[in-house]
mmCIF file of C-alpha atoms and ligand atoms in Angstrom:
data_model
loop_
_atom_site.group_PDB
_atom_site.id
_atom_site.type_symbol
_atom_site.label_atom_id
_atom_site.label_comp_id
_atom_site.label_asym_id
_atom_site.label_seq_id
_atom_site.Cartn_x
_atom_site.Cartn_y
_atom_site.Cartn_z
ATOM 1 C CA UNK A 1 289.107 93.150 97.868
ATOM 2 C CA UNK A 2 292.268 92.286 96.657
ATOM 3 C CA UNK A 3 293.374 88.191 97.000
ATOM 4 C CA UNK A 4 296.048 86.503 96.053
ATOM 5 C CA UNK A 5 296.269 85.932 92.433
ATOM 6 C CA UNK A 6 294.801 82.472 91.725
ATOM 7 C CA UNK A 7 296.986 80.745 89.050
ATOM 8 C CA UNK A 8 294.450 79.368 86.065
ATOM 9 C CA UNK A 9 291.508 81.867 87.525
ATOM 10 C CA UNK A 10 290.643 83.626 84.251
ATOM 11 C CA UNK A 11 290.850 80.099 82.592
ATOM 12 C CA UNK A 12 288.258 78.826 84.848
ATOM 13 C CA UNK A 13 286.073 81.702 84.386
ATOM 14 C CA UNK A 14 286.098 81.528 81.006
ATOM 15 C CA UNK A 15 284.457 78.379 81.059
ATOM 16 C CA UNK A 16 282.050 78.590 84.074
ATOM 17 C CA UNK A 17 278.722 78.040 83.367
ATOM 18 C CA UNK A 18 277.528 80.257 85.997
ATOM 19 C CA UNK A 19 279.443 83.663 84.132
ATOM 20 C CA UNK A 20 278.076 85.647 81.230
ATOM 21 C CA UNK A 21 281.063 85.757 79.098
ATOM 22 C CA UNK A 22 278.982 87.989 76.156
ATOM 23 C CA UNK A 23 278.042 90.948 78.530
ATOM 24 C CA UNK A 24 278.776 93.681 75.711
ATOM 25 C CA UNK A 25 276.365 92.152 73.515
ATOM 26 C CA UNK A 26 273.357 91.406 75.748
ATOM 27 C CA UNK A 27 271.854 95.418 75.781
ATOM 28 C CA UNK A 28 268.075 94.793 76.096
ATOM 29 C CA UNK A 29 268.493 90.705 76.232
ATOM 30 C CA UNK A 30 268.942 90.214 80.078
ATOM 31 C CA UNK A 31 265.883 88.583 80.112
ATOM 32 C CA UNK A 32 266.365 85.551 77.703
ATOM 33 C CA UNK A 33 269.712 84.451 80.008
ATOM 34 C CA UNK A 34 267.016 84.045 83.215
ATOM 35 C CA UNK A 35 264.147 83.016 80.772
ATOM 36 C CA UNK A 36 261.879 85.206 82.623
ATOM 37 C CA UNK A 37 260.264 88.815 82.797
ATOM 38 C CA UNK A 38 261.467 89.131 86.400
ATOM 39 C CA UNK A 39 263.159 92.365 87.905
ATOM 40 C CA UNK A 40 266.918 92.865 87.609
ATOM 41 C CA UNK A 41 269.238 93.664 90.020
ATOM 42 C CA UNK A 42 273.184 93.871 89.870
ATOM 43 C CA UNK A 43 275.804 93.784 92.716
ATOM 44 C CA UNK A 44 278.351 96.205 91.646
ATOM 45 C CA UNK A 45 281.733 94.499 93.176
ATOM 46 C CA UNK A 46 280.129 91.886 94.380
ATOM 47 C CA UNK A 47 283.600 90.052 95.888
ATOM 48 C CA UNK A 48 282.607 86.690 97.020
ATOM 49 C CA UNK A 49 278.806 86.862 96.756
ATOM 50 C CA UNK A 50 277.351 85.800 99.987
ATOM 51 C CA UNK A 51 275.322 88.814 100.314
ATOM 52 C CA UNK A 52 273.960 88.096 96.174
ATOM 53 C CA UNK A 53 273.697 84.362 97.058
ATOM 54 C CA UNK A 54 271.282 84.867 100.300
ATOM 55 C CA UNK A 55 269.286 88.024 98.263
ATOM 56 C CA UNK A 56 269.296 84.951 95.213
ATOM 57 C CA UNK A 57 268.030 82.590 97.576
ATOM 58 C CA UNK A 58 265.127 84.659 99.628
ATOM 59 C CA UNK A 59 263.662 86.192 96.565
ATOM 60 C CA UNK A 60 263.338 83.860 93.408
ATOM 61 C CA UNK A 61 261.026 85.916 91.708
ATOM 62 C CA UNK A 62 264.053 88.439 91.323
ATOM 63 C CA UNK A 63 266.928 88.202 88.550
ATOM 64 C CA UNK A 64 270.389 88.725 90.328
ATOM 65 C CA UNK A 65 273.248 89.697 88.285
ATOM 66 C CA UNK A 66 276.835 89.726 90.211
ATOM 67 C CA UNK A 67 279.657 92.084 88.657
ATOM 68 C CA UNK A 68 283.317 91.417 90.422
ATOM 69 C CA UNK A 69 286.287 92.549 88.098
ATOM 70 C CA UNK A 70 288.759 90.408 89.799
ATOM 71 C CA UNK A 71 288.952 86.735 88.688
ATOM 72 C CA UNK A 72 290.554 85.631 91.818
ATOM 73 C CA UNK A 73 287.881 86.979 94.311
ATOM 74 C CA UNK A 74 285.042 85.691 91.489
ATOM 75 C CA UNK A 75 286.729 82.329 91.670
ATOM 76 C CA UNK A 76 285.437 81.957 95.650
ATOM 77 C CA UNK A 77 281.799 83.295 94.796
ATOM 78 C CA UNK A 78 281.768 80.049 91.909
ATOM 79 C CA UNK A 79 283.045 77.592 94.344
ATOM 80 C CA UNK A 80 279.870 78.804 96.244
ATOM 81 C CA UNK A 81 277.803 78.452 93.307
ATOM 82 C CA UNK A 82 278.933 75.134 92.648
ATOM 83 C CA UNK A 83 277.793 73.534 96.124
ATOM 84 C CA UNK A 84 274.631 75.485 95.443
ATOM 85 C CA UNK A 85 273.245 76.587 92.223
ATOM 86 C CA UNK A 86 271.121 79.664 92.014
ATOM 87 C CA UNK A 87 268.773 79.382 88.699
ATOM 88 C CA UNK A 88 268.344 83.255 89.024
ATOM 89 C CA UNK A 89 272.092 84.129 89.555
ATOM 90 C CA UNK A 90 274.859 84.911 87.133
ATOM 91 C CA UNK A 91 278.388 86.769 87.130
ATOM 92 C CA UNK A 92 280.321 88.933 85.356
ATOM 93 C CA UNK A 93 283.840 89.295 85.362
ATOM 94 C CA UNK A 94 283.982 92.908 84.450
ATOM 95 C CA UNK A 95 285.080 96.471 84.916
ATOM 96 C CA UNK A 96 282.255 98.636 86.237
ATOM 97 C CA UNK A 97 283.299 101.313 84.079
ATOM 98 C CA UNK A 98 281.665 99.661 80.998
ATOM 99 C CA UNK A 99 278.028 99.468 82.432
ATOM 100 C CA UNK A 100 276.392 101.621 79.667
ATOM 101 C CA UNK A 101 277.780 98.909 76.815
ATOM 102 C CA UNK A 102 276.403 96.110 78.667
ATOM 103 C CA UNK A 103 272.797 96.891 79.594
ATOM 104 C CA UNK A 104 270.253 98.672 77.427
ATOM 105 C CA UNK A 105 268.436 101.902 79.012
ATOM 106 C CA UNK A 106 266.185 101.130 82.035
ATOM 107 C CA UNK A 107 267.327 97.218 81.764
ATOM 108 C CA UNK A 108 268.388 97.312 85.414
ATOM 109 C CA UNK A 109 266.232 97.832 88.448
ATOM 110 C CA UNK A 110 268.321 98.343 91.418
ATOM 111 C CA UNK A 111 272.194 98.670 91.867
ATOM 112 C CA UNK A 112 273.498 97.294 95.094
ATOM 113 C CA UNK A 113 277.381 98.731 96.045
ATOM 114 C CA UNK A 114 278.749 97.451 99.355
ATOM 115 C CA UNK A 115 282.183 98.301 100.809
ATOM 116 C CA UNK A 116 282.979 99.810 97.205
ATOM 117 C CA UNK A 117 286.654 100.300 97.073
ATOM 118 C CA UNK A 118 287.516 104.211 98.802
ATOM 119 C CA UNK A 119 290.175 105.389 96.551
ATOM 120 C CA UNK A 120 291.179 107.572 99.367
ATOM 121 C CA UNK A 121 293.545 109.683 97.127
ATOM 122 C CA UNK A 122 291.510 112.970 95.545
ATOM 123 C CA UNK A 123 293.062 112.608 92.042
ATOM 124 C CA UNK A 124 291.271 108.885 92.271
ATOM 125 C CA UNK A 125 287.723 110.332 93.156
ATOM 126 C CA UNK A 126 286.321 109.427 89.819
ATOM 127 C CA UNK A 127 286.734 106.038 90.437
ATOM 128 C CA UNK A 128 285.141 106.290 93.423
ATOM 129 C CA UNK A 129 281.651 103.190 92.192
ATOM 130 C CA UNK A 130 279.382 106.561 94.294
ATOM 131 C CA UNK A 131 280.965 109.347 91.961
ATOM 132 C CA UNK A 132 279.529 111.654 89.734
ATOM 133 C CA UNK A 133 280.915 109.936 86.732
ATOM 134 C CA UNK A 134 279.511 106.487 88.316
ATOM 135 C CA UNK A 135 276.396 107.923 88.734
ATOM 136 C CA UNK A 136 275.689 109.239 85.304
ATOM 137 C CA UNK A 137 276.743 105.646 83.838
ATOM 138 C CA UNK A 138 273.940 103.995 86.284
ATOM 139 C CA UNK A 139 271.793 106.442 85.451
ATOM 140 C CA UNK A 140 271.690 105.567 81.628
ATOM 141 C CA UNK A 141 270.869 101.361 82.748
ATOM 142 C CA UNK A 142 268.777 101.935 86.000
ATOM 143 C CA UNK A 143 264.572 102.152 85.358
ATOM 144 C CA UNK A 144 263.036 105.166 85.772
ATOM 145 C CA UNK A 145 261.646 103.976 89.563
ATOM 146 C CA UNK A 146 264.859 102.177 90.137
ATOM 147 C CA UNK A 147 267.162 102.767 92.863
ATOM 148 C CA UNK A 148 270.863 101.728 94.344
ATOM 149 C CA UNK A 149 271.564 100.937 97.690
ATOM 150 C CA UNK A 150 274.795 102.112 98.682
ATOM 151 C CA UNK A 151 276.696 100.613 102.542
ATOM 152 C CA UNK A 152 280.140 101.067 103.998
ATOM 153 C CA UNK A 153 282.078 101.905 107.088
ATOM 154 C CA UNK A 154 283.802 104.073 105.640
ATOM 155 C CA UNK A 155 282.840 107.629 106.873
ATOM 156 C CA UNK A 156 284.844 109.809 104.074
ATOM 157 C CA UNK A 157 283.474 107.719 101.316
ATOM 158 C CA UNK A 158 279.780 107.945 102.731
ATOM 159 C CA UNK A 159 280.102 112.333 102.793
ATOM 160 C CA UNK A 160 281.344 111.673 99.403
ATOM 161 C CA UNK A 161 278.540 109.758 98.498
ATOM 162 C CA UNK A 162 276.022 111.935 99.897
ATOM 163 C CA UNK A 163 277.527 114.786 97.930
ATOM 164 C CA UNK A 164 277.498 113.163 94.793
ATOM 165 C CA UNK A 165 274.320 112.313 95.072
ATOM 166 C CA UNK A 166 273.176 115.607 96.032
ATOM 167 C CA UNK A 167 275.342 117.204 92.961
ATOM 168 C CA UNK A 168 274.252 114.603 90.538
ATOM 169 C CA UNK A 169 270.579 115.736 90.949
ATOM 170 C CA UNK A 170 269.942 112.132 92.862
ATOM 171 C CA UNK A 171 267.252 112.103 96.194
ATOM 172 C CA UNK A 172 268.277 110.495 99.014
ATOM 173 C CA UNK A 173 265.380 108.317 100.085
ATOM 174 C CA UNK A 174 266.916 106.555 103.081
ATOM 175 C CA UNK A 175 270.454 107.235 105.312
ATOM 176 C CA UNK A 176 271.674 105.534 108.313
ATOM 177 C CA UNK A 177 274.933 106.458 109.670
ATOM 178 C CA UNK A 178 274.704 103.164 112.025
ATOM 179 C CA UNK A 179 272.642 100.463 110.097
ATOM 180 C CA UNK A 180 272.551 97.619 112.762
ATOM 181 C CA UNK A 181 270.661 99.765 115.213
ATOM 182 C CA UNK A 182 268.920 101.479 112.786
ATOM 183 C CA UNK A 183 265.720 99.079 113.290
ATOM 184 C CA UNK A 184 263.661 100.103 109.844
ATOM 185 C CA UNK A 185 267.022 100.644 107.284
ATOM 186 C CA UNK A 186 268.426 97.287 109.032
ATOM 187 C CA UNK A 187 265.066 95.205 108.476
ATOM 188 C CA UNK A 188 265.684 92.608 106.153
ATOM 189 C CA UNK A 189 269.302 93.236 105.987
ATOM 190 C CA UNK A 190 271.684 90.889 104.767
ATOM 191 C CA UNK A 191 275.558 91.357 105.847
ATOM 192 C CA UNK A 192 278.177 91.189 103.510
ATOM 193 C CA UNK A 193 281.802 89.710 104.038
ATOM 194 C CA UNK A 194 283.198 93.016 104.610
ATOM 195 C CA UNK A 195 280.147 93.984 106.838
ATOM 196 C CA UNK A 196 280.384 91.183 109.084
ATOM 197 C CA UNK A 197 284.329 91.676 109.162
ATOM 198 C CA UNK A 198 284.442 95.468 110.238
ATOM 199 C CA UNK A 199 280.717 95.379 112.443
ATOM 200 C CA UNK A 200 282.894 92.587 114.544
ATOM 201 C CA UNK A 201 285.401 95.544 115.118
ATOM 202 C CA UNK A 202 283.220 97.810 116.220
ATOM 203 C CA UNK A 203 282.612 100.090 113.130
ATOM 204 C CA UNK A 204 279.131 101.411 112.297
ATOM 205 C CA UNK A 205 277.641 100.854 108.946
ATOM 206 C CA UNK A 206 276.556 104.091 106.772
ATOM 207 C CA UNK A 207 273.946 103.089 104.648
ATOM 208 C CA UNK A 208 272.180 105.388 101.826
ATOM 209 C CA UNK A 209 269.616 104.665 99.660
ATOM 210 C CA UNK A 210 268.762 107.217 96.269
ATOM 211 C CA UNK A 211 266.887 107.519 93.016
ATOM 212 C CA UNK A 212 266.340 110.338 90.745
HETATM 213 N N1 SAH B 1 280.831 93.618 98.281
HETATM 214 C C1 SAH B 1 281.817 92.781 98.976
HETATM 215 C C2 SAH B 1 283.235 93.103 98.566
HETATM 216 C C3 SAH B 1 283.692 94.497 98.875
HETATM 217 S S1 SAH B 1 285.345 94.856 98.342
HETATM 218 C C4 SAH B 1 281.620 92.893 100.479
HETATM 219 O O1 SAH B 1 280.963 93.843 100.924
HETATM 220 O O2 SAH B 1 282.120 92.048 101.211
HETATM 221 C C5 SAH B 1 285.011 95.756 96.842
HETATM 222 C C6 SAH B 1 285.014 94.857 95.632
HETATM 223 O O3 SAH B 1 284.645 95.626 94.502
HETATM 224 C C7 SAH B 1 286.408 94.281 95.304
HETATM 225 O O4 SAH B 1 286.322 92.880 95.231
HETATM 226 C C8 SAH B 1 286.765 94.926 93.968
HETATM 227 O O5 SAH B 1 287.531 94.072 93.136
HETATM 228 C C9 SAH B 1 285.406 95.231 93.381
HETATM 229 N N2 SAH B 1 285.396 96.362 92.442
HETATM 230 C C10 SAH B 1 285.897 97.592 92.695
HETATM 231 N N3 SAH B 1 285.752 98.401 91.629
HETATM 232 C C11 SAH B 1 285.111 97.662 90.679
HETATM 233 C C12 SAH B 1 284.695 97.949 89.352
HETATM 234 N N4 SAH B 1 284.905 99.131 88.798
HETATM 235 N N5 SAH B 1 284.068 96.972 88.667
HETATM 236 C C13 SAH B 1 283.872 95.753 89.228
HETATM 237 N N6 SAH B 1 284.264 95.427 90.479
HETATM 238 C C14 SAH B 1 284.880 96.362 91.203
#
């Protein structure tokens, strides 16, 4: 997701109360930011968080962590916050890439990616969020039972995904190549920006679902 740049966006991110601004040195102290033992999950470019602000809502006894490198698109998901303040939901402006130096091993207990970005170009595959390399950084942070939820409409990036998964040793425990009329993947399922935007055009929805 790529907006226009917002002029002072970093500057009000730096001081939003609803951003962890010391990711790198929370490893193994997620727990005293919520206050609670409670599960965490993380949205993994999270763009403007309605699908982590409905998951925040419908499940308090759940931690929610939203990651979104781009301060411009973050910007929109703290306006949201604003109206409506989630006590267990907080953001990170930050690069994917740095997972392992944020969270400790087995601090995180599911890993949602929706509409990651496709980097359609092969000398871009690693940074692909469902490539091998991606994969071996969640697998240092996720819990041993944990999982990640992977959607898209993309169909090149979802046969990517699936051999990743396959090459990185993950299981696939759940695949839909057409979500919304997929009646047990879809139950429960809440749309993101980007899903609502390209399900209104007609696309179907791949989703996949793995552990180790
Ligand atoms: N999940 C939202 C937005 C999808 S667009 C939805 O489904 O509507 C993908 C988002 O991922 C973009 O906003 C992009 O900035 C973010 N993103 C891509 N790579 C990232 C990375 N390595 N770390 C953090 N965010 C990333």
């Amino acid at each position: 997701m790529r907006l226009k740049h917002i002029k002072g966006a970093e500057e009000a991110i730096a001081v939003n109360e609803f951003v962890v601004h010391d990711a790198k040195e929370r490893p193994g102290k997620w727990h005293e930011l919520f206050g609670n033992d409670h599960p965490i999950h993380i949205e993994i470019g999270m763009g403007k968080g309605q699908f982590l602000m409905e998951l925040a809502r419908r499940n308090p006894d759940i931690n929610y962590l939203g990651m979104e490198r781009y301060s411009s698109v973050l910007l929109r998901a703290l306006q949201k916050m604003e109206e409506e303040p989630l006590p267990n939901l907080y953001f990170l402006c930050e690069d994917a890439a740095e997972l392992p130096e944020m969270f400790a091993k087995e601090e995180l207990n599911r890993i949602y990616l929706n509409f990651s970005d496709p980097w359609p170009k092969a000398r871009h595959a690693k940074r692909r969020l469902t490539s091998t390399e991606f994969l071996a950084r969640y697998n240092q942070v996720l819990a041993a039972d944990g999982h990640i939820e992977f959607k898209t409409d993309n169909m090149d990036l979802f046969d990517f995904s699936l051999e990743s998964v396959e090459e990185a040793g993950w299981k696939l425990v759940g695949c839909s190549r057409d979500l919304h009329h997929d009646p047990t993947m879809n139950e429960g399922n809440i749309m993101t920006e980007y899903e609502e935007k390209f399900s209104a055009k007609g696309n179907p929805i791949y989703k996949l679902i793995a552990v180790r």
